[in-house]
Amino acid sequence: ASGALTTESQLHRELASGLPFPVGFKNGTDGSVKIAVDALTAAASPHRFLGTTNEGETAIVSTNGNPDCHIILRGGSSATNYDAESINHATQALKDAGHTPLVMVDCSHGNSLKDHRKQIEAITDIAAQIEAGSRSIMGVMIESNLKEGQQSFVPGSRHEYGKSITDACVGLPGTESMFELLYQARGNMARLTE
């Protein structure tokens, strides 16, 4: 995944165009999906750019384009974007640009208003959308670790095993309950469509 601050980088878009696997581009920190949709368009196109060979020599790199990229809704600086209206807006922007109308939702960052405990709110809303029949959500990202919270990294100090030294995370029990909500929603959707 390319973060919100690197999604606008042409170099990252060009590199993604040559990768043999899917790449996600997060929406901008302001919540706008335009830069992510533009990144998909760029990454899906062939490129030629200055790079290096496997031996470290300077070369012109040619790519064929990567048709397997997607956008990741991470929320913005002042609002979330995991709700049905935001997802519909994002999928319409993807359709208008000629891309597959599927999104991944990052339940952390702007979508949790930087409070790891609020990721469950995003998951609950997403589960309700899936249960109601939405097929626009292809996946979720959850800031998760073995233990809840975050610890500061102090060189030479002993750190608590299983606790993040970067972003605060939900612990394993919280992650399991989120997966259970999504699993139940998917099962209920399947029963509704039978």
PDB file of C-alpha atoms in Angstrom:
ATOM      1  CA  ALA A   1       0.000   0.000   0.000  1.00  0.00           C
ATOM      2  CA  SER A   2       1.117   3.507  -0.787  1.00  0.00           C
ATOM      3  CA  GLY A   3       0.406   5.931   2.039  1.00  0.00           C
ATOM      4  CA  ALA A   4      -1.606   9.119   1.718  1.00  0.00           C
ATOM      5  CA  LEU A   5       1.539  11.235   1.431  1.00  0.00           C
ATOM      6  CA  THR A   6       3.136   9.091  -1.315  1.00  0.00           C
ATOM      7  CA  THR A   7       0.005   8.425  -3.398  1.00  0.00           C
ATOM      8  CA  GLU A   8       0.656  11.699  -5.260  1.00  0.00           C
ATOM      9  CA  SER A   9       4.267  10.743  -6.006  1.00  0.00           C
ATOM     10  CA  GLN A  10       4.735  10.049  -9.718  1.00  0.00           C
ATOM     11  CA  LEU A  11       7.705   7.823  -8.915  1.00  0.00           C
ATOM     12  CA  HIS A  12       5.561   5.596  -6.678  1.00  0.00           C
ATOM     13  CA  ARG A  13       2.879   5.425  -9.361  1.00  0.00           C
ATOM     14  CA  GLU A  14       5.453   4.446 -11.979  1.00  0.00           C
ATOM     15  CA  LEU A  15       6.990   1.798  -9.722  1.00  0.00           C
ATOM     16  CA  ALA A  16       3.525   0.349  -9.027  1.00  0.00           C
ATOM     17  CA  SER A  17       2.921   0.118 -12.779  1.00  0.00           C
ATOM     18  CA  GLY A  18       5.660  -2.499 -13.011  1.00  0.00           C
ATOM     19  CA  LEU A  19       4.847  -4.645 -10.000  1.00  0.00           C
ATOM     20  CA  PRO A  20       3.354  -8.136 -10.501  1.00  0.00           C
ATOM     21  CA  PHE A  21       0.900  -7.830  -7.583  1.00  0.00           C
ATOM     22  CA  PRO A  22      -1.913  -5.505  -6.446  1.00  0.00           C
ATOM     23  CA  VAL A  23      -1.010  -2.124  -4.964  1.00  0.00           C
ATOM     24  CA  GLY A  24      -3.337   0.010  -2.854  1.00  0.00           C
ATOM     25  CA  PHE A  25      -3.271   3.814  -2.964  1.00  0.00           C
ATOM     26  CA  LYS A  26      -4.681   5.650   0.045  1.00  0.00           C
ATOM     27  CA  ASN A  27      -6.851   8.733  -0.348  1.00  0.00           C
ATOM     28  CA  GLY A  28      -5.352  12.109   0.553  1.00  0.00           C
ATOM     29  CA  THR A  29      -5.027  13.322   4.129  1.00  0.00           C
ATOM     30  CA  ASP A  30      -7.828  15.813   3.397  1.00  0.00           C
ATOM     31  CA  GLY A  31     -10.152  12.878   2.645  1.00  0.00           C
ATOM     32  CA  SER A  32     -10.275  13.437  -1.121  1.00  0.00           C
ATOM     33  CA  VAL A  33     -10.268  10.303  -3.303  1.00  0.00           C
ATOM     34  CA  LYS A  34      -9.171  12.117  -6.488  1.00  0.00           C
ATOM     35  CA  ILE A  35      -5.437  11.601  -5.940  1.00  0.00           C
ATOM     36  CA  ALA A  36      -5.984   7.882  -5.315  1.00  0.00           C
ATOM     37  CA  VAL A  37      -8.108   7.498  -8.465  1.00  0.00           C
ATOM     38  CA  ASP A  38      -5.461   9.436 -10.433  1.00  0.00           C
ATOM     39  CA  ALA A  39      -2.797   7.111  -9.001  1.00  0.00           C
ATOM     40  CA  LEU A  40      -4.743   4.059 -10.230  1.00  0.00           C
ATOM     41  CA  THR A  41      -4.961   5.559 -13.704  1.00  0.00           C
ATOM     42  CA  ALA A  42      -1.215   6.254 -13.739  1.00  0.00           C
ATOM     43  CA  ALA A  43      -0.269   2.846 -12.315  1.00  0.00           C
ATOM     44  CA  ALA A  44      -2.461   1.032 -14.856  1.00  0.00           C
ATOM     45  CA  SER A  45      -0.560   2.702 -17.718  1.00  0.00           C
ATOM     46  CA  PRO A  46       2.805   1.688 -19.221  1.00  0.00           C
ATOM     47  CA  HIS A  47       5.794   3.843 -18.238  1.00  0.00           C
ATOM     48  CA  ARG A  48       9.448   4.372 -19.038  1.00  0.00           C
ATOM     49  CA  PHE A  49      11.592   5.945 -16.332  1.00  0.00           C
ATOM     50  CA  LEU A  50      15.116   6.117 -14.956  1.00  0.00           C
ATOM     51  CA  GLY A  51      15.859   3.241 -12.595  1.00  0.00           C
ATOM     52  CA  THR A  52      18.438   0.589 -11.832  1.00  0.00           C
ATOM     53  CA  THR A  53      19.096  -2.983 -12.934  1.00  0.00           C
ATOM     54  CA  ASN A  54      19.410  -5.923 -10.536  1.00  0.00           C
ATOM     55  CA  GLU A  55      23.166  -5.294 -10.669  1.00  0.00           C
ATOM     56  CA  GLY A  56      22.679  -1.672  -9.539  1.00  0.00           C
ATOM     57  CA  GLU A  57      23.465  -0.046 -12.889  1.00  0.00           C
ATOM     58  CA  THR A  58      21.476   2.943 -14.150  1.00  0.00           C
ATOM     59  CA  ALA A  59      18.921   1.993 -16.790  1.00  0.00           C
ATOM     60  CA  ILE A  60      15.662   3.006 -18.425  1.00  0.00           C
ATOM     61  CA  VAL A  61      12.917   0.857 -16.882  1.00  0.00           C
ATOM     62  CA  SER A  62       9.882  -0.069 -18.997  1.00  0.00           C
ATOM     63  CA  THR A  63       6.619  -1.239 -17.430  1.00  0.00           C
ATOM     64  CA  ASN A  64       3.404  -2.628 -18.917  1.00  0.00           C
ATOM     65  CA  GLY A  65       1.029  -1.093 -16.338  1.00  0.00           C
ATOM     66  CA  ASN A  66      -0.578  -2.756 -13.352  1.00  0.00           C
ATOM     67  CA  PRO A  67      -4.332  -3.396 -13.762  1.00  0.00           C
ATOM     68  CA  ASP A  68      -4.654  -4.814 -10.227  1.00  0.00           C
ATOM     69  CA  CYS A  69      -4.430  -1.637  -8.141  1.00  0.00           C
ATOM     70  CA  HIS A  70      -7.119  -0.356  -5.793  1.00  0.00           C
ATOM     71  CA  ILE A  71      -7.853   2.604  -3.535  1.00  0.00           C
ATOM     72  CA  ILE A  72      -7.811   2.504   0.235  1.00  0.00           C
ATOM     73  CA  LEU A  73     -10.174   4.808   2.119  1.00  0.00           C
ATOM     74  CA  ARG A  74      -8.278   6.009   5.206  1.00  0.00           C
ATOM     75  CA  GLY A  75     -10.479   8.916   6.247  1.00  0.00           C
ATOM     76  CA  GLY A  76      -9.298  12.503   6.342  1.00  0.00           C
ATOM     77  CA  SER A  77      -7.982  15.082   8.747  1.00  0.00           C
ATOM     78  CA  SER A  78     -11.455  15.985   9.974  1.00  0.00           C
ATOM     79  CA  ALA A  79     -13.829  13.212   8.876  1.00  0.00           C
ATOM     80  CA  THR A  80     -14.155   9.489   8.315  1.00  0.00           C
ATOM     81  CA  ASN A  81     -14.983   7.937   4.921  1.00  0.00           C
ATOM     82  CA  TYR A  82     -16.066   4.375   5.667  1.00  0.00           C
ATOM     83  CA  ASP A  83     -19.812   5.119   5.611  1.00  0.00           C
ATOM     84  CA  ALA A  84     -22.020   3.994   2.703  1.00  0.00           C
ATOM     85  CA  GLU A  85     -22.270   7.501   1.203  1.00  0.00           C
ATOM     86  CA  SER A  86     -18.467   7.912   1.153  1.00  0.00           C
ATOM     87  CA  ILE A  87     -17.984   4.444  -0.322  1.00  0.00           C
ATOM     88  CA  ASN A  88     -20.602   5.149  -3.005  1.00  0.00           C
ATOM     89  CA  HIS A  89     -18.832   8.423  -3.832  1.00  0.00           C
ATOM     90  CA  ALA A  90     -15.476   6.633  -4.134  1.00  0.00           C
ATOM     91  CA  THR A  91     -16.842   3.787  -6.263  1.00  0.00           C
ATOM     92  CA  GLN A  92     -18.583   6.267  -8.574  1.00  0.00           C
ATOM     93  CA  ALA A  93     -15.282   8.139  -9.009  1.00  0.00           C
ATOM     94  CA  LEU A  94     -13.636   4.814  -9.874  1.00  0.00           C
ATOM     95  CA  LYS A  95     -16.378   3.967 -12.413  1.00  0.00           C
ATOM     96  CA  ASP A  96     -16.112   7.421 -13.984  1.00  0.00           C
ATOM     97  CA  ALA A  97     -12.355   6.869 -14.442  1.00  0.00           C
ATOM     98  CA  GLY A  98     -12.862   3.406 -15.953  1.00  0.00           C
ATOM     99  CA  HIS A  99     -11.684   1.388 -12.944  1.00  0.00           C
ATOM    100  CA  THR A 100     -13.280  -1.509 -11.057  1.00  0.00           C
ATOM    101  CA  PRO A 101     -15.559   0.002  -8.371  1.00  0.00           C
ATOM    102  CA  LEU A 102     -14.065  -1.752  -5.342  1.00  0.00           C
ATOM    103  CA  VAL A 103     -12.437  -0.180  -2.299  1.00  0.00           C
ATOM    104  CA  MET A 104     -10.478  -1.300   0.715  1.00  0.00           C
ATOM    105  CA  VAL A 105     -11.140   0.494   4.000  1.00  0.00           C
ATOM    106  CA  ASP A 106      -8.361   1.396   6.422  1.00  0.00           C
ATOM    107  CA  CYS A 107     -10.143   1.321   9.790  1.00  0.00           C
ATOM    108  CA  SER A 108      -7.315   3.224  11.475  1.00  0.00           C
ATOM    109  CA  HIS A 109      -5.786   6.639  10.716  1.00  0.00           C
ATOM    110  CA  GLY A 110      -8.490   9.208   9.839  1.00  0.00           C
ATOM    111  CA  ASN A 111     -11.210   6.560   9.989  1.00  0.00           C
ATOM    112  CA  SER A 112     -10.552   6.001  13.699  1.00  0.00           C
ATOM    113  CA  LEU A 113      -9.709   9.670  14.295  1.00  0.00           C
ATOM    114  CA  LYS A 114      -6.319   8.286  15.410  1.00  0.00           C
ATOM    115  CA  ASP A 115      -7.841   6.366  18.326  1.00  0.00           C
ATOM    116  CA  HIS A 116      -7.167   2.643  17.797  1.00  0.00           C
ATOM    117  CA  ARG A 117     -10.169   1.726  19.954  1.00  0.00           C
ATOM    118  CA  LYS A 118     -12.524   3.404  17.444  1.00  0.00           C
ATOM    119  CA  GLN A 119     -11.626   0.937  14.682  1.00  0.00           C
ATOM    120  CA  ILE A 120     -14.533  -1.195  15.911  1.00  0.00           C
ATOM    121  CA  GLU A 121     -16.911   1.636  14.898  1.00  0.00           C
ATOM    122  CA  ALA A 122     -15.641   1.452  11.323  1.00  0.00           C
ATOM    123  CA  ILE A 123     -15.874  -2.350  11.290  1.00  0.00           C
ATOM    124  CA  THR A 124     -19.430  -2.260  12.681  1.00  0.00           C
ATOM    125  CA  ASP A 125     -20.525   0.147   9.930  1.00  0.00           C
ATOM    126  CA  ILE A 126     -18.747  -1.877   7.231  1.00  0.00           C
ATOM    127  CA  ALA A 127     -20.317  -5.102   8.507  1.00  0.00           C
ATOM    128  CA  ALA A 128     -23.774  -3.490   8.313  1.00  0.00           C
ATOM    129  CA  GLN A 129     -23.091  -2.425   4.713  1.00  0.00           C
ATOM    130  CA  ILE A 130     -21.949  -5.927   3.769  1.00  0.00           C
ATOM    131  CA  GLU A 131     -24.961  -7.485   5.472  1.00  0.00           C
ATOM    132  CA  ALA A 132     -27.215  -5.091   3.535  1.00  0.00           C
ATOM    133  CA  GLY A 133     -25.729  -6.412   0.282  1.00  0.00           C
ATOM    134  CA  SER A 134     -22.868  -4.040  -0.548  1.00  0.00           C
ATOM    135  CA  ARG A 135     -20.292  -5.594  -2.853  1.00  0.00           C
ATOM    136  CA  SER A 136     -18.127  -2.476  -3.057  1.00  0.00           C
ATOM    137  CA  ILE A 137     -15.846  -3.299  -0.119  1.00  0.00           C
ATOM    138  CA  MET A 138     -13.061  -5.684  -1.130  1.00  0.00           C
ATOM    139  CA  GLY A 139     -11.204  -5.694   2.188  1.00  0.00           C
ATOM    140  CA  VAL A 140     -10.219  -3.873   5.352  1.00  0.00           C
ATOM    141  CA  MET A 141      -7.013  -2.835   7.078  1.00  0.00           C
ATOM    142  CA  ILE A 142      -6.878  -3.005  10.866  1.00  0.00           C
ATOM    143  CA  GLU A 143      -4.028  -1.723  13.067  1.00  0.00           C
ATOM    144  CA  SER A 144      -3.582  -4.878  15.089  1.00  0.00           C
ATOM    145  CA  ASN A 145      -0.952  -6.567  17.217  1.00  0.00           C
ATOM    146  CA  LEU A 146      -0.837  -9.258  19.881  1.00  0.00           C
ATOM    147  CA  LYS A 147      -1.332  -6.705  22.675  1.00  0.00           C
ATOM    148  CA  GLU A 148      -3.384  -3.523  22.668  1.00  0.00           C
ATOM    149  CA  GLY A 149      -1.793  -0.092  22.684  1.00  0.00           C
ATOM    150  CA  GLN A 150       1.593   1.310  21.782  1.00  0.00           C
ATOM    151  CA  GLN A 151       4.988   1.686  23.408  1.00  0.00           C
ATOM    152  CA  SER A 152       7.794   4.078  22.667  1.00  0.00           C
ATOM    153  CA  PHE A 153      10.944   2.668  21.145  1.00  0.00           C
ATOM    154  CA  VAL A 154      13.932   3.432  23.373  1.00  0.00           C
ATOM    155  CA  PRO A 155      17.243   2.035  22.086  1.00  0.00           C
ATOM    156  CA  GLY A 156      18.822  -0.323  24.604  1.00  0.00           C
ATOM    157  CA  SER A 157      15.610  -0.692  26.610  1.00  0.00           C
ATOM    158  CA  ARG A 158      13.592  -3.841  27.074  1.00  0.00           C
ATOM    159  CA  HIS A 159      10.293  -3.634  25.187  1.00  0.00           C
ATOM    160  CA  GLU A 160       7.040  -5.450  25.823  1.00  0.00           C
ATOM    161  CA  TYR A 161       6.669  -8.346  23.378  1.00  0.00           C
ATOM    162  CA  GLY A 162       3.646  -8.108  21.081  1.00  0.00           C
ATOM    163  CA  LYS A 163       2.988  -4.383  21.570  1.00  0.00           C
ATOM    164  CA  SER A 164       3.436  -1.918  18.704  1.00  0.00           C
ATOM    165  CA  ILE A 165       6.318   0.563  18.687  1.00  0.00           C
ATOM    166  CA  THR A 166       4.638   2.629  15.944  1.00  0.00           C
ATOM    167  CA  ASP A 167       0.867   3.226  15.724  1.00  0.00           C
ATOM    168  CA  ALA A 168      -1.360   2.131  18.597  1.00  0.00           C
ATOM    169  CA  CYS A 169      -3.145  -1.143  17.824  1.00  0.00           C
ATOM    170  CA  VAL A 170      -6.056  -3.226  18.985  1.00  0.00           C
ATOM    171  CA  GLY A 171      -4.992  -6.460  20.624  1.00  0.00           C
ATOM    172  CA  LEU A 172      -5.709  -9.992  19.481  1.00  0.00           C
ATOM    173  CA  PRO A 173      -9.103 -10.258  21.283  1.00  0.00           C
ATOM    174  CA  GLY A 174     -10.295  -7.030  19.614  1.00  0.00           C
ATOM    175  CA  THR A 175      -9.098  -8.233  16.236  1.00  0.00           C
ATOM    176  CA  GLU A 176     -10.908 -11.539  16.667  1.00  0.00           C
ATOM    177  CA  SER A 177     -14.172  -9.758  17.523  1.00  0.00           C
ATOM    178  CA  MET A 178     -13.839  -7.556  14.413  1.00  0.00           C
ATOM    179  CA  PHE A 179     -13.236 -10.594  12.204  1.00  0.00           C
ATOM    180  CA  GLU A 180     -16.263 -12.270  13.767  1.00  0.00           C
ATOM    181  CA  LEU A 181     -18.467  -9.260  12.921  1.00  0.00           C
ATOM    182  CA  LEU A 182     -17.303  -9.325   9.301  1.00  0.00           C
ATOM    183  CA  TYR A 183     -17.729 -13.100   9.077  1.00  0.00           C
ATOM    184  CA  GLN A 184     -21.285 -12.939  10.422  1.00  0.00           C
ATOM    185  CA  ALA A 185     -22.163 -10.057   8.072  1.00  0.00           C
ATOM    186  CA  ARG A 186     -20.891 -12.009   5.066  1.00  0.00           C
ATOM    187  CA  GLY A 187     -22.864 -15.064   6.129  1.00  0.00           C
ATOM    188  CA  ASN A 188     -26.047 -13.022   6.643  1.00  0.00           C
ATOM    189  CA  MET A 189     -25.608 -11.390   3.218  1.00  0.00           C
ATOM    190  CA  ALA A 190     -25.261 -14.817   1.605  1.00  0.00           C
ATOM    191  CA  ARG A 191     -28.489 -16.005   3.254  1.00  0.00           C
ATOM    192  CA  LEU A 192     -30.336 -12.876   2.072  1.00  0.00           C
ATOM    193  CA  THR A 193     -29.289 -13.422  -1.539  1.00  0.00           C
ATOM    194  CA  GLU A 194     -30.254 -17.129  -1.665  1.00  0.00           C
TER     195      GLU A 194
END
